[in-house]
């Protein structure tokens, strides 16, 4: 296995993040990836080919059941593609201890899952044991900012507090690839703003590749360096956000115009 | 660029250290978690025994020695059931550990290490009880250790099929665990099934052979070794839902 190259030694980009050297392998590379679930006619992902450079802050956008979570599950090695190949820093992440330890996947865990029965402090302790770059002081500070009770099981927390716990697990892990799948769903507008500010500050201080799936496009689009849109398991658009902004295109408007189906309207 | 900044963004020039930390962390956390559960179990179990002892003595009026032996047997059986439950519950935490960057294989290894450590710890507890009552010899104590480990692995086997998300695999796992548990418990069964075994002409000879304590120990160790090889392979095929 080829060890991933150290990332940023290039010049800082306008957002302040450090650009990786041109020779560095992409953080994420999907080559003609198809994912089928049993007893489902349509594939969740259908021939997806994407390459995302290191230290990109990429927005993963798509309507419901577009294949966003499936794509993220492949990157986090929760699943294996039916066909095609997934590469993180040039290597297959599935059952790769090196790749897996560098990926933080933040998603809405199921209510019957064990994570729901853990207290935030237990989840943070697990992260401290297993995450090589875990910043406990940062996690504690964030928990105070989000008013997260540390000694209550997460299932007894409000939806917003549960979301805060997930977001803290993703941010304080400082993993070179951090994947947020609707991570802040349930937070109120003020906490979402706090989270976005913290994310941006931490990203500028510790640049890493972030893949962020959200339906709150207008709140997040100013942060994204890249946008990847999926529709019915296929790539609809993958472009540099600066290019889109230069064309005067707002991501939300573009998303709506591209994904609106026949007979649907959006005012 | 500051050292701190480069530390966060470098994916993996420290990759092997990171992955080693994930495995060691998983083992440490599992041991800590299982240790806490075991302490709770021991406290509750001791309380129940202490509470029940006068009642049992009063109702059955046995002599002191046979009461102590009965208590030692209860202790061994309870440990086995506790380990069976631990073997069922902990493998289901795979998704939780994968959230923290642990691979399926690393988690399986961590489970094996933690399960073995727990089996030894509870065998020591049984040994202490047995030493007090002088009811277990060295061979029987080794049998207790092997049965502890086997129970943990059988619990794991019972749930391994569910992680493959196939109905047949789930049913097969439970069935295989029941069959193996029956085979393993035969040598330690009470006299009646033992006598039945001796006079059952239709049974294969090897099953009669395992009536010997030493042979039954070997039989359990072989089963445990087989499961320790197969279960991590099954776990590698686990499908996660998110």
CSV table of C-alpha atoms in Angstrom, one decimal:
chain,number,residue,atom,x,y,z
A,1,UNK,CA,0.0,0.0,0.0
A,2,UNK,CA,1.3,3.4,-0.9
A,3,UNK,CA,1.2,5.7,2.1
A,4,UNK,CA,-0.6,8.9,1.4
A,5,UNK,CA,1.6,11.9,0.8
A,6,UNK,CA,1.9,14.6,3.3
A,7,UNK,CA,-0.5,17.3,2.2
A,8,UNK,CA,0.0,21.0,2.2
A,9,UNK,CA,3.2,22.5,1.3
A,10,UNK,CA,1.9,24.8,-1.3
A,11,UNK,CA,0.8,28.4,-1.2
A,12,UNK,CA,-2.2,29.4,0.8
A,13,UNK,CA,-5.3,29.9,-1.3
A,14,UNK,CA,-7.5,33.0,-1.1
A,15,UNK,CA,-9.6,31.4,1.7
A,16,UNK,CA,-6.5,30.9,3.7
A,17,UNK,CA,-6.4,27.2,3.4
A,18,UNK,CA,-3.1,25.6,2.2
A,19,UNK,CA,-3.1,24.2,-1.2
A,20,UNK,CA,-1.5,20.7,-1.6
A,21,UNK,CA,1.4,20.2,-4.0
A,22,UNK,CA,0.3,19.3,-7.5
A,23,UNK,CA,1.9,15.9,-7.3
A,24,UNK,CA,-0.2,14.9,-4.3
A,25,UNK,CA,-2.8,12.2,-5.0
A,26,UNK,CA,-6.4,13.3,-4.7
A,27,UNK,CA,-7.9,12.8,-1.3
A,28,UNK,CA,-10.9,11.1,-2.8
A,29,UNK,CA,-11.1,9.3,-6.1
A,30,UNK,CA,-14.0,7.3,-7.3
A,31,UNK,CA,-13.7,5.4,-10.6
A,32,UNK,CA,-16.9,4.2,-12.3
A,33,UNK,CA,-18.4,3.3,-8.9
A,34,UNK,CA,-21.7,1.4,-8.8
A,35,UNK,CA,-23.5,0.4,-5.6
A,36,UNK,CA,-26.5,-1.8,-5.6
A,37,UNK,CA,-28.5,-2.8,-2.6
A,38,UNK,CA,-30.2,-6.2,-2.4
A,39,UNK,CA,-33.8,-6.2,-3.7
A,40,UNK,CA,-33.6,-2.8,-5.2
A,41,UNK,CA,-34.0,-2.3,-8.9
A,42,UNK,CA,-32.2,1.0,-9.3
A,43,UNK,CA,-28.6,1.3,-8.1
A,44,UNK,CA,-27.9,3.7,-5.3
A,45,UNK,CA,-24.8,4.9,-7.2
A,46,UNK,CA,-24.5,4.4,-10.9
A,47,UNK,CA,-21.1,4.8,-12.6
A,48,UNK,CA,-19.9,7.6,-10.4
A,49,UNK,CA,-16.4,9.0,-11.2
A,50,UNK,CA,-15.1,11.8,-9.1
A,51,UNK,CA,-11.8,13.2,-8.0
A,52,UNK,CA,-11.6,15.6,-5.0
A,53,UNK,CA,-8.2,17.2,-4.2
A,54,UNK,CA,-6.7,17.3,-0.7
A,55,UNK,CA,-7.9,20.1,1.6
A,56,UNK,CA,-11.0,20.8,-0.5
A,57,UNK,CA,-14.1,21.7,1.4
A,58,UNK,CA,-16.6,20.0,-0.9
A,59,UNK,CA,-20.4,20.4,-0.7
A,60,UNK,CA,-22.2,17.1,-1.5
A,61,UNK,CA,-25.6,18.1,-2.7
A,62,UNK,CA,-28.6,16.2,-3.9
A,63,UNK,CA,-32.2,15.6,-3.3
A,64,UNK,CA,-33.5,12.9,-1.1
A,65,UNK,CA,-32.3,9.4,-2.1
A,66,UNK,CA,-29.8,10.9,-4.6
A,67,UNK,CA,-27.1,8.6,-3.3
A,68,UNK,CA,-25.2,11.0,-1.0
A,69,UNK,CA,-25.2,8.8,2.1
A,70,UNK,CA,-24.3,5.8,0.0
A,71,UNK,CA,-21.3,7.6,-1.5
A,72,UNK,CA,-20.2,8.6,2.0
A,73,UNK,CA,-20.6,5.1,3.4
A,74,UNK,CA,-18.3,3.9,0.6
A,75,UNK,CA,-15.7,6.4,1.6
A,76,UNK,CA,-15.9,5.5,5.3
A,77,UNK,CA,-15.6,1.8,4.3
A,78,UNK,CA,-19.0,1.0,5.8
A,79,UNK,CA,-19.8,-0.6,2.5
A,80,UNK,CA,-18.0,-1.9,-0.6
A,81,UNK,CA,-18.9,-0.9,-4.1
A,82,UNK,CA,-20.7,-3.4,-6.3
A,83,UNK,CA,-18.4,-2.3,-9.1
A,84,UNK,CA,-15.7,0.2,-9.7
A,85,UNK,CA,-13.0,1.4,-7.3
A,86,UNK,CA,-12.8,3.8,-4.4
A,87,UNK,CA,-9.4,5.4,-3.5
A,88,UNK,CA,-8.5,7.6,-0.6
A,89,UNK,CA,-5.0,9.2,-1.1
A,90,UNK,CA,-4.5,6.5,-3.7
A,91,UNK,CA,-5.5,3.5,-1.6
A,92,UNK,CA,-8.6,1.3,-1.1
A,93,UNK,CA,-10.1,2.3,2.2
A,94,UNK,CA,-12.0,-1.0,2.8
A,95,UNK,CA,-10.4,-2.7,5.8
A,96,UNK,CA,-7.3,-0.5,5.5
A,97,UNK,CA,-6.3,0.4,9.0
A,98,UNK,CA,-4.2,3.3,7.7
A,99,UNK,CA,-7.0,4.8,5.7
A,100,UNK,CA,-9.8,4.2,8.2
A,101,UNK,CA,-7.9,5.8,11.0
A,102,UNK,CA,-7.7,9.0,8.9
A,103,UNK,CA,-11.4,9.2,8.1
A,104,UNK,CA,-14.1,10.6,10.4
A,105,UNK,CA,-17.6,9.9,9.2
A,106,UNK,CA,-20.2,11.9,11.0
A,107,UNK,CA,-23.8,10.7,10.4
A,108,UNK,CA,-27.1,10.4,12.1
A,109,UNK,CA,-26.8,7.2,13.9
A,110,UNK,CA,-29.8,5.0,14.3
A,111,UNK,CA,-31.9,5.4,17.5
A,112,UNK,CA,-31.5,1.7,18.3
A,113,UNK,CA,-27.7,1.9,17.8
A,114,UNK,CA,-25.2,1.7,20.7
A,115,UNK,CA,-24.1,5.3,20.1
A,116,UNK,CA,-27.5,6.4,21.3
A,117,UNK,CA,-27.0,4.7,24.6
A,118,UNK,CA,-23.6,6.3,25.2
A,119,UNK,CA,-23.1,9.6,27.1
A,120,UNK,CA,-21.3,12.3,25.3
A,121,UNK,CA,-18.3,12.0,27.7
A,122,UNK,CA,-18.1,8.3,26.9
A,123,UNK,CA,-18.1,9.0,23.1
A,124,UNK,CA,-15.4,11.6,23.6
A,125,UNK,CA,-13.4,9.1,25.7
A,126,UNK,CA,-13.7,6.6,22.9
A,127,UNK,CA,-12.5,9.2,20.4
A,128,UNK,CA,-9.6,10.0,22.7
A,129,UNK,CA,-8.6,6.3,22.8
A,130,UNK,CA,-8.9,5.7,19.0
A,131,UNK,CA,-8.6,9.0,17.2
A,132,UNK,CA,-4.9,9.9,16.6
A,133,UNK,CA,-5.5,13.6,16.4
A,134,UNK,CA,-8.3,14.0,18.9
A,135,UNK,CA,-8.3,17.4,20.6
A,136,UNK,CA,-10.0,16.9,23.9
A,137,UNK,CA,-9.7,20.6,25.0
A,138,UNK,CA,-11.4,21.6,21.8
A,139,UNK,CA,-14.2,19.1,22.2
A,140,UNK,CA,-14.8,20.2,25.8
A,141,UNK,CA,-14.9,23.9,24.7
A,142,UNK,CA,-17.4,23.1,21.9
A,143,UNK,CA,-19.5,21.0,24.3
A,144,UNK,CA,-19.7,24.1,26.5
A,145,UNK,CA,-20.6,26.4,23.5
A,146,UNK,CA,-23.4,24.0,22.4
A,147,UNK,CA,-24.6,23.4,26.0
A,148,UNK,CA,-24.2,19.7,25.7
A,149,UNK,CA,-24.9,17.8,29.0
A,150,UNK,CA,-22.0,15.4,29.2
A,151,UNK,CA,-23.5,12.9,31.6
A,152,UNK,CA,-26.8,12.2,29.9
A,153,UNK,CA,-27.1,9.4,27.3
A,154,UNK,CA,-27.4,10.9,23.8
A,155,UNK,CA,-30.8,9.3,23.3
A,156,UNK,CA,-32.1,11.6,26.1
A,157,UNK,CA,-30.7,14.7,24.5
A,158,UNK,CA,-32.7,17.0,22.2
A,159,UNK,CA,-32.2,16.6,18.5
A,160,UNK,CA,-30.1,19.7,18.4
A,161,UNK,CA,-27.9,18.5,21.2
A,162,UNK,CA,-27.5,15.1,19.5
A,163,UNK,CA,-26.4,16.9,16.3
A,164,UNK,CA,-24.0,19.0,18.4
A,165,UNK,CA,-22.4,15.8,19.8
A,166,UNK,CA,-22.0,14.5,16.2
A,167,UNK,CA,-20.5,17.7,15.0
A,168,UNK,CA,-18.0,17.8,17.9
A,169,UNK,CA,-17.0,14.3,17.2
A,170,UNK,CA,-16.2,15.3,13.6
A,171,UNK,CA,-14.5,18.6,14.3
A,172,UNK,CA,-12.3,17.6,17.3
A,173,UNK,CA,-11.2,14.4,15.5
A,174,UNK,CA,-9.3,16.6,13.0
A,175,UNK,CA,-9.2,13.7,10.6
A,176,UNK,CA,-7.5,14.4,7.2
A,177,UNK,CA,-10.8,13.4,5.6
A,178,UNK,CA,-13.9,14.4,7.6
A,179,UNK,CA,-17.3,13.5,6.2
A,180,UNK,CA,-20.4,15.3,7.6
A,181,UNK,CA,-23.6,13.7,6.5
A,182,UNK,CA,-26.5,16.1,7.5
A,183,UNK,CA,-24.5,16.5,10.6
A,184,UNK,CA,-26.2,19.5,12.0
A,185,UNK,CA,-29.8,18.6,11.2
A,186,UNK,CA,-31.9,19.5,14.2
A,187,UNK,CA,-29.8,22.4,15.4
A,188,UNK,CA,-31.4,25.8,15.6
A,189,UNK,CA,-30.2,28.7,13.4
A,190,UNK,CA,-28.0,30.1,16.1
A,191,UNK,CA,-26.2,26.9,16.8
A,192,UNK,CA,-25.8,26.2,13.1
A,193,UNK,CA,-24.1,29.6,12.8
A,194,UNK,CA,-21.8,28.7,15.7
A,195,UNK,CA,-21.0,25.4,14.1
A,196,UNK,CA,-20.2,26.9,10.7
A,197,UNK,CA,-18.0,29.5,12.3
A,198,UNK,CA,-16.1,26.9,14.3
A,199,UNK,CA,-15.8,24.6,11.3
A,200,UNK,CA,-14.4,27.5,9.2
A,201,UNK,CA,-11.9,28.6,11.9
A,202,UNK,CA,-10.7,25.1,12.5
A,203,UNK,CA,-10.4,24.3,8.8
A,204,UNK,CA,-8.3,27.4,8.3
A,205,UNK,CA,-6.1,26.5,11.2
A,206,UNK,CA,-5.9,22.8,10.4
A,207,UNK,CA,-6.7,22.4,6.7
A,208,UNK,CA,-8.1,19.0,5.7
A,209,UNK,CA,-10.5,17.5,3.2
A,210,UNK,CA,-14.1,17.9,4.2
A,211,UNK,CA,-17.0,16.5,2.5
A,212,UNK,CA,-20.2,18.1,3.7
A,213,UNK,CA,-23.7,16.9,2.7
A,214,UNK,CA,-26.5,19.3,3.5
A,215,UNK,CA,-29.9,20.5,2.4
A,216,UNK,CA,-29.2,24.0,3.9
A,217,UNK,CA,-27.3,25.0,0.8
A,218,UNK,CA,-27.6,28.8,1.1
A,219,UNK,CA,-26.1,28.7,4.6
A,220,UNK,CA,-23.1,26.7,3.5
A,221,UNK,CA,-22.3,27.6,0.0
A,222,UNK,CA,-20.0,30.5,0.9
A,223,UNK,CA,-17.7,27.9,2.5
A,224,UNK,CA,-17.5,25.4,-0.2
A,225,UNK,CA,-14.4,25.3,-2.5
A,226,UNK,CA,-16.1,22.6,-4.6
A,227,UNK,CA,-19.6,21.4,-5.3
A,228,UNK,CA,-20.6,17.9,-6.2
A,229,UNK,CA,-24.2,17.3,-7.1
A,230,UNK,CA,-25.8,13.9,-7.3
A,231,UNK,CA,-29.1,12.9,-8.8
A,232,UNK,CA,-30.5,9.4,-8.9
A,233,UNK,CA,-27.1,8.0,-8.2
A,234,UNK,CA,-25.3,9.9,-11.0
A,235,UNK,CA,-23.0,12.9,-10.9
A,236,UNK,CA,-25.0,15.9,-12.1
A,237,UNK,CA,-22.3,18.5,-11.6
A,238,UNK,CA,-18.8,18.7,-10.1
A,239,UNK,CA,-17.1,22.1,-10.3
A,240,UNK,CA,-15.0,24.6,-8.5
A,241,UNK,CA,-17.2,26.9,-6.5
A,242,UNK,CA,-15.0,29.9,-7.5
A,243,UNK,CA,-15.7,29.2,-11.1
A,244,UNK,CA,-19.5,29.0,-10.4
A,245,UNK,CA,-19.3,32.2,-8.4
A,246,UNK,CA,-17.4,33.9,-11.2
A,247,UNK,CA,-20.2,33.0,-13.6
A,248,UNK,CA,-22.6,34.7,-11.1
A,249,UNK,CA,-24.3,31.4,-10.2
A,250,UNK,CA,-25.6,30.9,-6.7
A,251,UNK,CA,-25.3,27.2,-5.7
A,252,UNK,CA,-28.8,27.0,-4.3
A,253,UNK,CA,-30.3,28.4,-7.6
A,254,UNK,CA,-28.2,26.1,-9.7
A,255,UNK,CA,-29.1,23.1,-7.5
A,256,UNK,CA,-32.8,23.8,-7.9
A,257,UNK,CA,-32.7,24.4,-11.6
A,258,UNK,CA,-30.7,21.2,-12.2
A,259,UNK,CA,-32.7,18.9,-9.9
A,260,UNK,CA,-36.3,20.1,-10.4
A,261,UNK,CA,-38.3,17.4,-12.0
A,262,UNK,CA,-41.0,17.6,-14.6
A,263,UNK,CA,-44.2,19.0,-13.0
A,264,UNK,CA,-42.4,20.4,-10.0
A,265,UNK,CA,-42.1,24.0,-9.2
A,266,UNK,CA,-40.1,26.1,-6.7
A,267,UNK,CA,-40.9,29.7,-6.1
B,1,UNK,CA,3.4,26.7,8.3
B,2,UNK,CA,3.3,25.8,12.0
B,3,UNK,CA,3.9,22.2,13.3
B,4,UNK,CA,0.4,22.0,14.6
B,5,UNK,CA,-1.1,22.9,11.2
B,6,UNK,CA,0.9,20.4,9.3
B,7,UNK,CA,0.1,17.7,11.9
B,8,UNK,CA,-3.6,18.0,11.3
B,9,UNK,CA,-3.5,18.1,7.5
B,10,UNK,CA,-1.0,15.4,6.8
B,11,UNK,CA,-3.1,12.3,6.0
B,12,UNK,CA,-0.7,9.6,6.8
B,13,UNK,CA,3.0,10.0,7.1
B,14,UNK,CA,2.1,8.7,10.6
B,15,UNK,CA,-0.4,6.3,9.1
B,16,UNK,CA,0.9,3.1,10.7
B,17,UNK,CA,1.1,4.8,14.1
B,18,UNK,CA,-2.4,6.0,13.7
B,19,UNK,CA,-3.8,2.6,12.8
B,20,UNK,CA,-1.9,1.0,15.6
B,21,UNK,CA,-3.4,3.5,18.0
B,22,UNK,CA,-6.9,2.6,16.7
B,23,UNK,CA,-6.3,-1.1,17.5
B,24,UNK,CA,-4.7,-0.5,20.9
B,25,UNK,CA,-7.4,2.1,21.7
B,26,UNK,CA,-10.1,-0.4,20.8
B,27,UNK,CA,-8.6,-3.1,23.0
B,28,UNK,CA,-8.1,-0.7,25.9
B,29,UNK,CA,-11.6,0.7,25.7
B,30,UNK,CA,-13.2,-2.8,25.3
B,31,UNK,CA,-11.3,-4.1,28.3
B,32,UNK,CA,-12.3,-1.1,30.3
B,33,UNK,CA,-15.9,-1.4,29.3
B,34,UNK,CA,-16.1,-5.1,29.8
B,35,UNK,CA,-14.2,-4.8,33.1
B,36,UNK,CA,-16.9,-2.4,34.3
B,37,UNK,CA,-19.7,-4.7,33.3
B,38,UNK,CA,-17.9,-7.6,34.9
B,39,UNK,CA,-17.5,-5.8,38.2
B,40,UNK,CA,-21.2,-4.9,38.2
B,41,UNK,CA,-22.0,-8.6,37.4
B,42,UNK,CA,-19.8,-9.8,40.2
B,43,UNK,CA,-21.3,-7.4,42.8
B,44,UNK,CA,-24.8,-8.4,41.8
B,45,UNK,CA,-24.1,-12.1,41.6
B,46,UNK,CA,-22.4,-12.1,45.0
B,47,UNK,CA,-25.3,-10.3,46.5
B,48,UNK,CA,-27.8,-12.8,45.0
B,49,UNK,CA,-25.7,-15.7,46.2
B,50,UNK,CA,-25.5,-14.3,49.7
B,51,UNK,CA,-29.2,-13.6,49.7
B,52,UNK,CA,-30.1,-17.1,48.4
B,53,UNK,CA,-27.7,-19.2,50.5
B,54,UNK,CA,-29.8,-19.2,53.7
B,55,UNK,CA,-32.9,-20.0,51.8
B,56,UNK,CA,-31.3,-22.9,49.9
B,57,UNK,CA,-29.9,-24.3,53.1
B,58,UNK,CA,-33.2,-23.9,54.8
B,59,UNK,CA,-35.2,-25.6,52.1
B,60,UNK,CA,-33.0,-28.5,51.1
B,61,UNK,CA,-31.1,-29.0,54.4
B,62,UNK,CA,-28.1,-30.4,52.7
B,63,UNK,CA,-24.7,-30.9,54.4
B,64,UNK,CA,-22.4,-27.9,54.3
B,65,UNK,CA,-20.0,-29.5,51.8
B,66,UNK,CA,-22.6,-30.2,49.1
B,67,UNK,CA,-24.1,-26.7,49.5
B,68,UNK,CA,-20.6,-25.2,48.8
B,69,UNK,CA,-20.1,-27.5,45.8
B,70,UNK,CA,-23.5,-26.5,44.5
B,71,UNK,CA,-22.6,-22.8,44.9
B,72,UNK,CA,-19.3,-23.4,43.0
B,73,UNK,CA,-21.3,-25.0,40.1
B,74,UNK,CA,-23.8,-22.1,40.1
B,75,UNK,CA,-20.8,-19.7,40.0
B,76,UNK,CA,-19.3,-21.5,37.0
B,77,UNK,CA,-22.6,-21.7,35.1
B,78,UNK,CA,-23.4,-18.1,35.8
B,79,UNK,CA,-20.0,-17.0,34.5
B,80,UNK,CA,-20.7,-19.0,31.4
B,81,UNK,CA,-24.1,-17.3,30.9
B,82,UNK,CA,-22.6,-13.9,31.6
B,83,UNK,CA,-19.9,-14.5,29.0
B,84,UNK,CA,-22.5,-15.8,26.5
B,85,UNK,CA,-24.4,-12.5,26.9
B,86,UNK,CA,-21.1,-10.5,26.6
B,87,UNK,CA,-20.3,-12.5,23.4
B,88,UNK,CA,-23.7,-11.6,22.0
B,89,UNK,CA,-23.7,-7.9,22.9
B,90,UNK,CA,-20.2,-6.7,22.2
B,91,UNK,CA,-19.8,-7.8,18.6
B,92,UNK,CA,-22.9,-5.7,17.8
B,93,UNK,CA,-20.9,-2.6,18.7
B,94,UNK,CA,-19.0,-2.9,15.5
B,95,UNK,CA,-20.6,0.1,14.0
B,96,UNK,CA,-19.8,2.2,17.0
B,97,UNK,CA,-16.2,1.3,16.9
B,98,UNK,CA,-16.0,1.8,13.1
B,99,UNK,CA,-17.3,5.4,13.7
B,100,UNK,CA,-13.9,5.9,15.4
B,101,UNK,CA,-11.8,4.6,12.6
B,102,UNK,CA,-11.4,1.0,13.7
B,103,UNK,CA,-11.6,-1.6,10.9
B,104,UNK,CA,-13.7,-4.8,11.1
B,105,UNK,CA,-10.6,-6.9,11.4
B,106,UNK,CA,-9.1,-4.7,14.2
B,107,UNK,CA,-12.4,-4.8,16.1
B,108,UNK,CA,-12.5,-8.6,15.8
B,109,UNK,CA,-8.9,-8.8,17.1
B,110,UNK,CA,-9.8,-6.5,20.0
B,111,UNK,CA,-12.8,-8.6,20.8
B,112,UNK,CA,-10.8,-11.8,20.9
B,113,UNK,CA,-8.2,-10.2,23.2
B,114,UNK,CA,-10.8,-8.7,25.5
B,115,UNK,CA,-12.9,-11.9,25.5
B,116,UNK,CA,-9.9,-14.0,26.3
B,117,UNK,CA,-8.9,-11.6,29.1
B,118,UNK,CA,-12.4,-11.7,30.6
B,119,UNK,CA,-12.5,-15.5,30.4
B,120,UNK,CA,-9.2,-15.8,32.3
B,121,UNK,CA,-10.4,-13.2,34.9
B,122,UNK,CA,-13.7,-15.1,35.5
B,123,UNK,CA,-11.9,-18.5,35.6
B,124,UNK,CA,-9.7,-17.0,38.4
B,125,UNK,CA,-12.9,-16.0,40.2
B,126,UNK,CA,-14.3,-19.5,39.8
B,127,UNK,CA,-10.9,-20.8,40.9
B,128,UNK,CA,-11.0,-18.8,44.1
B,129,UNK,CA,-14.5,-20.1,44.8
B,130,UNK,CA,-13.4,-23.6,44.0
B,131,UNK,CA,-10.3,-23.3,46.1
B,132,UNK,CA,-12.4,-22.2,49.1
B,133,UNK,CA,-14.6,-25.3,48.6
B,134,UNK,CA,-11.9,-27.6,47.2
B,135,UNK,CA,-14.4,-28.7,44.5
B,136,UNK,CA,-12.3,-28.1,41.4
B,137,UNK,CA,-9.0,-29.8,40.4
B,138,UNK,CA,-6.5,-28.3,38.0
B,139,UNK,CA,-8.0,-30.1,35.0
B,140,UNK,CA,-11.5,-29.0,35.8
B,141,UNK,CA,-10.3,-25.4,36.3
B,142,UNK,CA,-8.7,-25.6,32.8
B,143,UNK,CA,-12.1,-26.8,31.6
B,144,UNK,CA,-13.8,-23.8,33.3
B,145,UNK,CA,-11.4,-21.5,31.5
B,146,UNK,CA,-12.0,-23.2,28.1
B,147,UNK,CA,-15.8,-23.2,28.6
B,148,UNK,CA,-15.7,-19.5,29.6
B,149,UNK,CA,-13.9,-18.7,26.3
B,150,UNK,CA,-16.1,-21.0,24.3
B,151,UNK,CA,-19.3,-19.4,25.7
B,152,UNK,CA,-18.1,-15.9,24.7
B,153,UNK,CA,-17.3,-17.2,21.2
B,154,UNK,CA,-20.6,-19.0,20.9
B,155,UNK,CA,-22.4,-15.8,21.8
B,156,UNK,CA,-20.5,-14.0,19.1
B,157,UNK,CA,-21.2,-16.9,16.6
B,158,UNK,CA,-25.0,-16.6,17.4
B,159,UNK,CA,-25.0,-12.9,16.3
B,160,UNK,CA,-22.5,-13.1,13.5
B,161,UNK,CA,-25.1,-14.0,10.9
B,162,UNK,CA,-27.1,-10.9,11.7
B,163,UNK,CA,-24.2,-8.7,10.8
B,164,UNK,CA,-24.2,-10.3,7.3
B,165,UNK,CA,-27.8,-9.0,7.0
B,166,UNK,CA,-29.1,-12.3,5.5
B,167,UNK,CA,-31.9,-14.3,7.0
B,168,UNK,CA,-30.3,-17.7,6.3
B,169,UNK,CA,-26.9,-16.6,7.8
B,170,UNK,CA,-28.7,-15.3,10.9
B,171,UNK,CA,-30.6,-18.5,11.4
B,172,UNK,CA,-27.4,-20.5,10.6
B,173,UNK,CA,-25.4,-18.7,13.2
B,174,UNK,CA,-27.9,-19.3,15.9
B,175,UNK,CA,-28.2,-23.0,14.9
B,176,UNK,CA,-24.5,-23.5,14.8
B,177,UNK,CA,-24.1,-21.9,18.2
B,178,UNK,CA,-26.8,-24.2,19.7
B,179,UNK,CA,-25.2,-27.3,18.1
B,180,UNK,CA,-21.7,-26.4,19.3
B,181,UNK,CA,-23.0,-25.5,22.8
B,182,UNK,CA,-24.7,-28.9,23.0
B,183,UNK,CA,-21.6,-30.7,21.9
B,184,UNK,CA,-19.5,-28.8,24.4
B,185,UNK,CA,-21.8,-29.2,27.3
B,186,UNK,CA,-22.3,-33.0,26.8
B,187,UNK,CA,-19.1,-34.0,28.7
B,188,UNK,CA,-20.1,-31.8,31.6
B,189,UNK,CA,-23.7,-32.9,31.6
B,190,UNK,CA,-25.2,-34.6,34.6
B,191,UNK,CA,-25.1,-38.4,35.0
B,192,UNK,CA,-28.3,-39.1,33.2
B,193,UNK,CA,-27.4,-37.8,29.8
B,194,UNK,CA,-24.0,-39.3,30.3
B,195,UNK,CA,-25.5,-42.8,30.9
B,196,UNK,CA,-27.8,-42.3,27.9
B,197,UNK,CA,-24.7,-41.5,25.8
B,198,UNK,CA,-23.0,-44.7,27.0
B,199,UNK,CA,-25.9,-46.9,26.0
B,200,UNK,CA,-26.8,-45.1,22.7
B,201,UNK,CA,-25.4,-47.3,20.0
B,202,UNK,CA,-26.3,-44.9,17.3
B,203,UNK,CA,-23.9,-42.2,18.6
B,204,UNK,CA,-20.4,-42.0,16.9
B,205,UNK,CA,-17.5,-43.2,19.0
B,206,UNK,CA,-15.8,-39.8,19.2
B,207,UNK,CA,-18.8,-38.5,21.2
B,208,UNK,CA,-18.3,-41.2,23.7
B,209,UNK,CA,-14.6,-40.3,23.8
B,210,UNK,CA,-15.4,-36.8,24.8
B,211,UNK,CA,-16.9,-38.1,28.1
B,212,UNK,CA,-13.3,-38.1,29.4
B,213,UNK,CA,-12.5,-34.7,31.1
B,214,UNK,CA,-9.2,-34.3,29.3
B,215,UNK,CA,-10.7,-35.2,26.0
B,216,UNK,CA,-13.6,-32.8,26.5
B,217,UNK,CA,-11.1,-30.0,27.4
B,218,UNK,CA,-9.3,-30.7,24.1
B,219,UNK,CA,-12.6,-30.7,22.3
B,220,UNK,CA,-13.6,-27.3,23.7
B,221,UNK,CA,-10.2,-25.8,22.9
B,222,UNK,CA,-10.4,-27.1,19.3
B,223,UNK,CA,-13.9,-25.5,19.0
B,224,UNK,CA,-12.7,-22.3,20.5
B,225,UNK,CA,-9.7,-22.2,18.2
B,226,UNK,CA,-11.9,-22.9,15.2
B,227,UNK,CA,-14.3,-20.1,16.2
B,228,UNK,CA,-11.4,-17.7,16.8
B,229,UNK,CA,-10.3,-18.3,13.2
B,230,UNK,CA,-13.7,-18.2,11.6
B,231,UNK,CA,-15.4,-15.3,13.5
B,232,UNK,CA,-13.0,-12.6,12.4
B,233,UNK,CA,-13.5,-13.8,8.8
B,234,UNK,CA,-17.2,-13.5,9.2
B,235,UNK,CA,-16.9,-10.1,10.8
B,236,UNK,CA,-14.9,-8.9,7.8
B,237,UNK,CA,-18.0,-9.4,5.6
B,238,UNK,CA,-20.3,-7.4,8.0
B,239,UNK,CA,-22.5,-4.9,6.3
B,240,UNK,CA,-23.3,-1.7,8.1
B,241,UNK,CA,-26.4,0.3,7.7
B,242,UNK,CA,-26.2,4.1,8.0
